[in-house]
Coordinates of C-alpha atoms and ligand atoms in Angstrom, one line a residue:
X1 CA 90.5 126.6 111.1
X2 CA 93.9 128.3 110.5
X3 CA 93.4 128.8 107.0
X4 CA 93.0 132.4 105.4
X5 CA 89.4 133.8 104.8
X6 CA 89.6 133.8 101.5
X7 CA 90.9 130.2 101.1
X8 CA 88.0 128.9 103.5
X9 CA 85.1 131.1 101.3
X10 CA 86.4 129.3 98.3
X11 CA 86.1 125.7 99.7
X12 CA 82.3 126.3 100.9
X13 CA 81.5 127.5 98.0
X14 CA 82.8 124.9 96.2
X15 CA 81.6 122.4 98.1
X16 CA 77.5 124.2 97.6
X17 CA 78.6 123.2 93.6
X18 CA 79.0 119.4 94.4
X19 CA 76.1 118.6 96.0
X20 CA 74.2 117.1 92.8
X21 CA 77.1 115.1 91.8
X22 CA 77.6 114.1 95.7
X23 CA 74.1 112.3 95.7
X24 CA 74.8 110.6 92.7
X25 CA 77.4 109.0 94.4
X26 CA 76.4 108.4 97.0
X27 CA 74.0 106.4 95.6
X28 CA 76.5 104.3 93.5
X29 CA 78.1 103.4 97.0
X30 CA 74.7 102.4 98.2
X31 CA 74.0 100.1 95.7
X32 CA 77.7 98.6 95.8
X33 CA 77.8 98.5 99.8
X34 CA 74.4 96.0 99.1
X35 CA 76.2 94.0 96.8
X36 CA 79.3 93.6 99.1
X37 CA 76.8 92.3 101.7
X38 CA 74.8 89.7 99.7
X39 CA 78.4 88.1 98.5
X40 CA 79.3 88.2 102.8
X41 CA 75.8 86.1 103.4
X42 CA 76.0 84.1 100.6
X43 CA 79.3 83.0 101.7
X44 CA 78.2 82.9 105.5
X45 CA 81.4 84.7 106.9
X46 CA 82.1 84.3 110.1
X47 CA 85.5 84.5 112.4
X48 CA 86.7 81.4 110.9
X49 CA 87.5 83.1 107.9
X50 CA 89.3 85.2 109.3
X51 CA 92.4 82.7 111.1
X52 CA 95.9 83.1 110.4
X53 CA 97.2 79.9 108.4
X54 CA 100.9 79.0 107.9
X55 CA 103.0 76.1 106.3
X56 CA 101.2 74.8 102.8
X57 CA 98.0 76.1 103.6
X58 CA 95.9 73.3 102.3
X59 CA 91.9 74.1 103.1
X60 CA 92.4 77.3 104.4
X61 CA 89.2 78.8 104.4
X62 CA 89.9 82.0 105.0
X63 CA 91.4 82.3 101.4
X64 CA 89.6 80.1 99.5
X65 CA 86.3 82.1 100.8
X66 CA 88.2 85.2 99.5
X67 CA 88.4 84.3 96.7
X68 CA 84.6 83.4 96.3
X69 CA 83.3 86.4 97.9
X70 CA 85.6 88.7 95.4
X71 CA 84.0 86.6 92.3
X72 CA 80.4 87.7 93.3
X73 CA 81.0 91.2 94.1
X74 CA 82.8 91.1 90.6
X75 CA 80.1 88.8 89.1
X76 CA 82.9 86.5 88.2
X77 CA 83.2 82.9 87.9
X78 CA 86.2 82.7 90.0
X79 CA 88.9 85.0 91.2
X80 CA 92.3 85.0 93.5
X81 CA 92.8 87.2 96.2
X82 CA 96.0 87.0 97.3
X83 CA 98.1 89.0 99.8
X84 CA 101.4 86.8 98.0
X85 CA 101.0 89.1 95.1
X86 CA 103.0 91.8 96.1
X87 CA 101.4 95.2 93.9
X88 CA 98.8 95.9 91.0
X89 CA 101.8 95.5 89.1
X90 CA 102.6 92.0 90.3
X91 CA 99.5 91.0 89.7
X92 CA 99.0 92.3 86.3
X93 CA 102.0 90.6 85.3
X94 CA 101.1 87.1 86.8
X95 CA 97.8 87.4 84.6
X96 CA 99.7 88.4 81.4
X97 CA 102.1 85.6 81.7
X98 CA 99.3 83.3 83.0
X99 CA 97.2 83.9 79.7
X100 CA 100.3 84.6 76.9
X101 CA 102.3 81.6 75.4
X102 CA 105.3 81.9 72.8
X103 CA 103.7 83.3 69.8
X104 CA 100.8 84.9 71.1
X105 CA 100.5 88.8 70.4
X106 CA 99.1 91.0 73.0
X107 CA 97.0 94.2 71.8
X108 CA 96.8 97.3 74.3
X109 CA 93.6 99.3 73.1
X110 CA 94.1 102.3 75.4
X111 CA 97.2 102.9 74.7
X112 CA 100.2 102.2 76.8
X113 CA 99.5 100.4 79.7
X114 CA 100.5 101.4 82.8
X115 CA 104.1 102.4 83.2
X116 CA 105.6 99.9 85.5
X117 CA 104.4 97.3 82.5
X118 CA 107.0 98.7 79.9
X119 CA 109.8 96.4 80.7
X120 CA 107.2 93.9 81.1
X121 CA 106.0 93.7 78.0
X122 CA 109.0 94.9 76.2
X123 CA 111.6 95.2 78.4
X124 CA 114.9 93.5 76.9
X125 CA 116.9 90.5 78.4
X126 CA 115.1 91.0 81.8
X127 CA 112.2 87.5 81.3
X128 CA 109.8 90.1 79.5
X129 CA 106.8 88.6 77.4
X130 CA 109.2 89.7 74.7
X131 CA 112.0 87.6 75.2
X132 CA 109.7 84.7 76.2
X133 CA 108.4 85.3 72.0
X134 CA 105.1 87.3 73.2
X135 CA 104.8 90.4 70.4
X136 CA 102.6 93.7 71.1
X137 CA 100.6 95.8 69.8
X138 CA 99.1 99.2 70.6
X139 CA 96.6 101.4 69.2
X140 CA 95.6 104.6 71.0
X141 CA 92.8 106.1 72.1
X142 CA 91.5 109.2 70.4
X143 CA 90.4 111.8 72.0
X144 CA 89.5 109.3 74.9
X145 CA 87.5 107.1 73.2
X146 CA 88.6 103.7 71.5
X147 CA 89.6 103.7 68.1
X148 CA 87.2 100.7 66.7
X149 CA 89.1 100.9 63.2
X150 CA 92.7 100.6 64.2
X151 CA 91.4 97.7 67.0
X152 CA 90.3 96.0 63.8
X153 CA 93.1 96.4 61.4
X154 CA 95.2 95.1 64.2
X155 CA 93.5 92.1 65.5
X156 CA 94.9 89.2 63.6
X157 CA 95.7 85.3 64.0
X158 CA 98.0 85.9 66.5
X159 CA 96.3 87.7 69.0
X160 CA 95.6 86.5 71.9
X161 CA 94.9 89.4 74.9
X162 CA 93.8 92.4 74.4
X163 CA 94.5 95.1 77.1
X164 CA 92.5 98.1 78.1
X165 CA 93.3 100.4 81.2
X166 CA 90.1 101.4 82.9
X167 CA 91.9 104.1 85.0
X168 CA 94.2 107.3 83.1
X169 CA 97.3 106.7 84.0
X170 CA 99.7 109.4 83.6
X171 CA 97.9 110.8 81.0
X172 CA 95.5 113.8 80.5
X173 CA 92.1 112.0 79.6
X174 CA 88.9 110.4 81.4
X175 CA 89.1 107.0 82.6
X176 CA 86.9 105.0 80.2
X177 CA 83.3 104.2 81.1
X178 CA 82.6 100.4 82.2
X179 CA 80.0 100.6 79.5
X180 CA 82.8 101.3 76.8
X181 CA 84.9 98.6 78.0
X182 CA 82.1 96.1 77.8
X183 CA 81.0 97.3 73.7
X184 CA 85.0 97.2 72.8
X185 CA 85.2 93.3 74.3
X186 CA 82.0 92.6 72.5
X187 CA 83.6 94.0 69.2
X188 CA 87.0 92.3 69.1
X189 CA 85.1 89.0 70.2
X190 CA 83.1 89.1 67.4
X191 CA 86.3 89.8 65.6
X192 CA 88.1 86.6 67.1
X193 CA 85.9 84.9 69.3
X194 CA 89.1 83.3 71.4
X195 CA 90.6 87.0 72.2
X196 CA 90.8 87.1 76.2
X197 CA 89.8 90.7 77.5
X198 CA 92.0 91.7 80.0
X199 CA 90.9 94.8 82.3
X200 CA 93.3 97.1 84.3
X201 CA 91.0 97.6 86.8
X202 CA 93.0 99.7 89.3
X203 CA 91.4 103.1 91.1
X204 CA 88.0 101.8 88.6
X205 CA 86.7 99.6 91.8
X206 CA 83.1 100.6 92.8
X207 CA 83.0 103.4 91.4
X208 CA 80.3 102.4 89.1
X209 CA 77.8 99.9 89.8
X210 CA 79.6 97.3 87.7
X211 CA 82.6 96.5 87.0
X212 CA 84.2 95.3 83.7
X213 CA 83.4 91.5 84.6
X214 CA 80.5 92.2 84.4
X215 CA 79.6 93.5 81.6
X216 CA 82.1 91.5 79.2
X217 CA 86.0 91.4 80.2
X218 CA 87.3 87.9 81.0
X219 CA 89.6 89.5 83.6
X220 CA 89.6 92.3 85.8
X221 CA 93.2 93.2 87.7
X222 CA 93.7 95.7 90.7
X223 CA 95.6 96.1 93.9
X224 CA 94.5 95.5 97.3
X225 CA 96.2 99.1 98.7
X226 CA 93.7 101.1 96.5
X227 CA 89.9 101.6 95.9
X228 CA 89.0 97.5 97.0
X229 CA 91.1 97.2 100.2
X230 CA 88.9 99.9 101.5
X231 CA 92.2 101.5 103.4
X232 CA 92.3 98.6 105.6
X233 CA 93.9 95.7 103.6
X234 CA 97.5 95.9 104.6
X235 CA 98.7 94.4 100.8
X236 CA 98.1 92.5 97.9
X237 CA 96.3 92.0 94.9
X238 CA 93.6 90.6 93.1
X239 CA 92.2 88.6 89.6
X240 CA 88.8 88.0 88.7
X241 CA 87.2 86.0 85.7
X242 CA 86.9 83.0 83.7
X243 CA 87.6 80.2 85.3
X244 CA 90.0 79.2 82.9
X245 CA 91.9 82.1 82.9
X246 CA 92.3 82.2 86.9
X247 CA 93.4 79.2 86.7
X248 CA 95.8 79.7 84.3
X249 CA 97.4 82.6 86.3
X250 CA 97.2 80.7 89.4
X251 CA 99.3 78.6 88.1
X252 CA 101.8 81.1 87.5
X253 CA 101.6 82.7 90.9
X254 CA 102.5 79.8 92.4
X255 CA 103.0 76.8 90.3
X256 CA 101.0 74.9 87.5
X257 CA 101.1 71.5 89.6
X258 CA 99.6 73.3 92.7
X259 CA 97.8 76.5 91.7
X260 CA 95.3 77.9 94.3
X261 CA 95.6 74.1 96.5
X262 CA 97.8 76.0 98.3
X263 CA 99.0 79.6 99.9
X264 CA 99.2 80.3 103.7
X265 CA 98.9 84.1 105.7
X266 CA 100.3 84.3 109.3
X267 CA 98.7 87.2 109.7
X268 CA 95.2 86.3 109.0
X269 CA 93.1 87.6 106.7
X270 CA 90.2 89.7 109.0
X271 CA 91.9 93.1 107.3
X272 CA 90.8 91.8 103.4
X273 CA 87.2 91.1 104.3
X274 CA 87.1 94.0 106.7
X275 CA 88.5 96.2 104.0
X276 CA 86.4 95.0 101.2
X277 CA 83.1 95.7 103.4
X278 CA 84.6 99.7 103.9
X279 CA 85.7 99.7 100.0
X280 CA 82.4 100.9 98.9
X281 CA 82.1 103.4 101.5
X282 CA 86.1 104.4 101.5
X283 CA 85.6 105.2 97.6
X284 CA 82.9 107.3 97.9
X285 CA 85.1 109.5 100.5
X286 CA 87.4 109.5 98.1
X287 CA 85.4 110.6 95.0
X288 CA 83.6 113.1 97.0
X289 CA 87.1 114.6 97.8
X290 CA 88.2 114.0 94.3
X291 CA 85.3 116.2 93.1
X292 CA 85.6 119.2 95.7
X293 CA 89.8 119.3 94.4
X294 CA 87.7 119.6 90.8
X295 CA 85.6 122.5 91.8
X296 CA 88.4 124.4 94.0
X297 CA 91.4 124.3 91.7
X298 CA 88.8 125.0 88.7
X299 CA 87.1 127.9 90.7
X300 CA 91.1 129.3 91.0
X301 CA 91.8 128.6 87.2
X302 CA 93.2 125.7 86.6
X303 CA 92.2 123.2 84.7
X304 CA 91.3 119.5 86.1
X305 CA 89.9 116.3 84.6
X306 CA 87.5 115.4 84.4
X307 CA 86.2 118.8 83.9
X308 CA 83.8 119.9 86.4
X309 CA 80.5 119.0 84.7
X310 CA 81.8 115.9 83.5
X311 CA 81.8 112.4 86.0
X312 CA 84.1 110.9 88.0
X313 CA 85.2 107.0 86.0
X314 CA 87.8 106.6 88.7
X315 CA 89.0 108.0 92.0
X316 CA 92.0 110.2 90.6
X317 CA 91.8 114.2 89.8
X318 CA 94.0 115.3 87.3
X319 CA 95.2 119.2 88.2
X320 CA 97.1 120.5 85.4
X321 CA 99.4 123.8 87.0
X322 CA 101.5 126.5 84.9
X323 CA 105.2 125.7 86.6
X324 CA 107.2 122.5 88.2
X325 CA 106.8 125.1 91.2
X326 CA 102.7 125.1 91.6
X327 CA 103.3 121.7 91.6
X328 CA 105.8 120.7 93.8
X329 CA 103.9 123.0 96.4
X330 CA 100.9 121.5 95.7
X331 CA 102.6 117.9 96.5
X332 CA 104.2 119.0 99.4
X333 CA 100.7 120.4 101.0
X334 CA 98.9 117.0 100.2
X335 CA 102.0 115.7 102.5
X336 CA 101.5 118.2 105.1
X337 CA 97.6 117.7 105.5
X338 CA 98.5 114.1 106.0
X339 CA 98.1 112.2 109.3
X340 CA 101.2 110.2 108.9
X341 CA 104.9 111.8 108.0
X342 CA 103.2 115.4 108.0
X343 CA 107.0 116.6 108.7
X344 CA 108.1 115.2 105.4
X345 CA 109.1 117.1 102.2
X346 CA 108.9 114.9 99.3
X347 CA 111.3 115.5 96.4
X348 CA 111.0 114.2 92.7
X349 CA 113.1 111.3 92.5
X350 CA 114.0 108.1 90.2
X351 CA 111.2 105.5 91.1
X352 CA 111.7 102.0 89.9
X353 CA 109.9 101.3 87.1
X354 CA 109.2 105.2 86.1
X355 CA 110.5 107.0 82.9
X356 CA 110.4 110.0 84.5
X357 CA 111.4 111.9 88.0
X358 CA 108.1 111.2 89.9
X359 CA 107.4 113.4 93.1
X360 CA 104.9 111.5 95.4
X361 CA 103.3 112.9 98.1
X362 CA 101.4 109.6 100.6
X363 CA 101.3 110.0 104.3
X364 CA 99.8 107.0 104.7
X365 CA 99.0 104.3 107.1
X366 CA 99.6 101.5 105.0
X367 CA 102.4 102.5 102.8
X368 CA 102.1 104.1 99.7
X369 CA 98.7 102.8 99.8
X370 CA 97.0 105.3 97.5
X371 CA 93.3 105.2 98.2
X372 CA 94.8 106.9 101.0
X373 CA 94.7 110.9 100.1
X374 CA 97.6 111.2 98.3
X375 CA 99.3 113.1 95.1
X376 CA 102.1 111.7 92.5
X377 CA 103.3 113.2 89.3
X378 CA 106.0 112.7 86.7
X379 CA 107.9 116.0 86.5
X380 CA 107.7 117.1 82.8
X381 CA 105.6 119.8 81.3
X382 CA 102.6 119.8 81.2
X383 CA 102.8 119.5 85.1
X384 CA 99.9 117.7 86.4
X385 CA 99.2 116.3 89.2
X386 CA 97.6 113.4 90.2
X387 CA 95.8 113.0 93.0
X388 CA 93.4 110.5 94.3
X389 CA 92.0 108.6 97.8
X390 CA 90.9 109.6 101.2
X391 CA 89.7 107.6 103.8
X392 CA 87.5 110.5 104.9
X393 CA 86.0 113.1 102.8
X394 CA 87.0 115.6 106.4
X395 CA 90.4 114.5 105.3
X396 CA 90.0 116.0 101.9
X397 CA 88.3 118.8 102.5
X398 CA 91.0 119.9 105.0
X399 CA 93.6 119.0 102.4
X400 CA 92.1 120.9 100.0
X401 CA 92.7 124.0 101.9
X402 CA 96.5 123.4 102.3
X403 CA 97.1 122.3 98.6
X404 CA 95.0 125.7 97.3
X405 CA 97.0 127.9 100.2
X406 CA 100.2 126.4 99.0
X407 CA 99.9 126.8 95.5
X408 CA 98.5 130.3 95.0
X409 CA 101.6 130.9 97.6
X410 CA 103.7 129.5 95.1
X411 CA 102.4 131.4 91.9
Ligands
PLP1 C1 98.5 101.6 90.6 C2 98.2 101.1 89.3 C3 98.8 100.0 88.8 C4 99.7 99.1 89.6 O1 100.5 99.7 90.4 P1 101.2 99.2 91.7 O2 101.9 100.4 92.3 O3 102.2 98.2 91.3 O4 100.2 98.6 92.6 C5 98.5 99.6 87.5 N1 97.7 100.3 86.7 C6 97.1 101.5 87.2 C7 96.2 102.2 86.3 C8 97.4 101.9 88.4 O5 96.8 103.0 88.9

């Protein structure tokens, strides 16, 4: 390869650290790729499923099979997956305004959620759960784990949802265990047994062997362009749960008098099944990659999360570098190493929905798909970078060498 000696020395090596860690994976996506299966038989897919549907879209099997296969792999009672929703975000608001009526209060327990949910939530004038009556709440974790004192204080009459954010956001911490997510919705349902436990499930998919529906959410969230899409869904997003409560929020994504009756795709939907067969294959490329980053940038002194001997509870690696510099190079070589738009130089820059400059590095086939291999960060000390996905562990490995080349060029 053209990389320098040194560089390529460092990357084998690194790579001889993850091998322990690899196999554990690799068994997590070999218990998940089984479960993806049984859901396919039990649901007998075939190529009917997979037709393009237009007008209404009355008895189109292709969705409504979707939807069932999703609920069993999520050992849910029911679920929409849609490609109408149009982002994670989009589809985490549907559910929010699906469940919350005038007067409820929503509790976050991780925290903020996930930046494009500010305005939201709280946003003013704009239709937000505010100005619709909806109040909020937020206690934070500390130091990554859930504060089960403040949760209490603050649960009272009025709430209604509580939120948790599997994944880290932009924030320097783990993403929470399934296991934790399942205690906390046990605790603040023996609190108030009506509280509906809403998961942000995004870059959390398969990467365990369950998932938060499983072991106590009501509702688990994502978007069909990371972990779950398996690279190959071209959109969309999904909802699993209660029945109730996917009812209720598919009556906001399309209307309370039709809900899920109707909901047509032109373009077929061979790329959602397709994509959810790769997903658990697809993730473990990408938390294989995710690891190597770990060793490589630790092994050249920089600190990552999770720290090497810690585990992976979602597909991004957190780099934290010294100067804007390290990583803006660092961003730049995750775009060069990329298959698509290699001659591009990203550039911080106002993003809707963002408080700060975010510079985002995705070469990607389906666009700004990030279980892709690519890298985003908001641009304010401490610099970290965020990077997550891969379709191909190759792909990362390669990448790897650019982004370490680039930034110790840039020190
Ligand atoms: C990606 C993501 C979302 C939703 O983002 P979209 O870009 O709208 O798909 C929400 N929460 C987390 C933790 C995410 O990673």
């Amino acid at each position: 390869m053209q990389f320098d000696e040194n560089i390529l020395k460092i990357i084998e090596k690194s790579e001889e650290r993850c091998k322990d860690k690899f196999a554990k994976m690799e068994r997590t996506a070999l218990f998940n790729q089984n479960k993806v299966l049984d859901a396919f038989r039990n649901n007998n897919i075939g190529q009917r499923h997979f037709a393009q549907t237009n007008g209404y879209g009355y008895d189109d099997i292709g969705r409504d099979t979707l939807c069932k296969v999703f609920a069993e792999v999520f050992g849910a009672e029911a679920a929409i997956v849609s490609p109408l929703i149009v982002s994670g975000t989009h589809a985490l608001t549907i559910a929010l305004y699906g469940i919350l009526r005038p007067g409820d209060e929503m509790l976050a327990v991780s925290g903020a959620p996930y930046d494009t949910l500010k305005e939201v939530i709280t946003g003013d004038g704009i239709g937000s759960l505010k100005d619709f009556g909806v109040s909020y709440r937020q206690v934070d974790l500390v130091n990554g784990a859930f504060d089960y004192d403040a949760i209490k204080s603050a649960i009272n009459d009025k709430t209604k949802l509580v939120f948790v954010g599997r994944s880290r956001g932009y924030e320097w911490r783990d993403a929470l265990d399934v296991r934790e997510i399942g205690k906390m919705a046990k605790f603040v349902k023996e609190l108030k047994n009506d509280v509906i436990v809403m998961c942000d499930n995004c870059y959390g998919e398969f990467v365990d062997t369950l998932e938060p529906t499983e072991v106590g959410a009501d509702i688990a969230v994502g978007s069909m362009i990371k972990n779950i899409g398996g690279g190959i869904a071209p959109s969309g997003g999904y909802v699993c749960g209660k029945k109730s409560c996917v009812e209720q929020i598919a009556y906001r994504l399309t209307s309370p008098s039709i809900g899920m009756e109707v909901g047509s795709y032109a373009y077929g939907y061979r790329e959602f099944y397709q994509g959810l067969f790769l997903a658990p294959h697809v993730t473990l490329q990408a938390l294989k990659g995710s690891v190597l980053f770990g060793e490589v940038f630790d092994s050249a002194g920089y600190k990552t999360m999770p720290r090497p001997d810690g585990e992976c509870k979602d597909i991004i690696r957190s780099i934290m570098f010294d100067t804007e510099e390290e990583l803006i190079a660092f961003c730049r070589a995750v775009q060069k190493a990329s298959p698509v738009d290699s001659n591009v130089t990203p550039f911080p820059w106002d993003m809707p929905g963002y408080e700060h400059q975010v510079i985002m590095a995705a070469g990607t086939f389906v666009a700004g798909a990030s279980i892709e291999l690519s890298a985003d960060s908001p641009i304010k000390a401490p610099y970290i970078a965020y990077l997550q996905g891969g379709l191909t562990y190759e792909h990362v490995k390669i990448a790897a060498a650019y982004c370490l080349e680039s930034v110790l060029n840039n020190k």
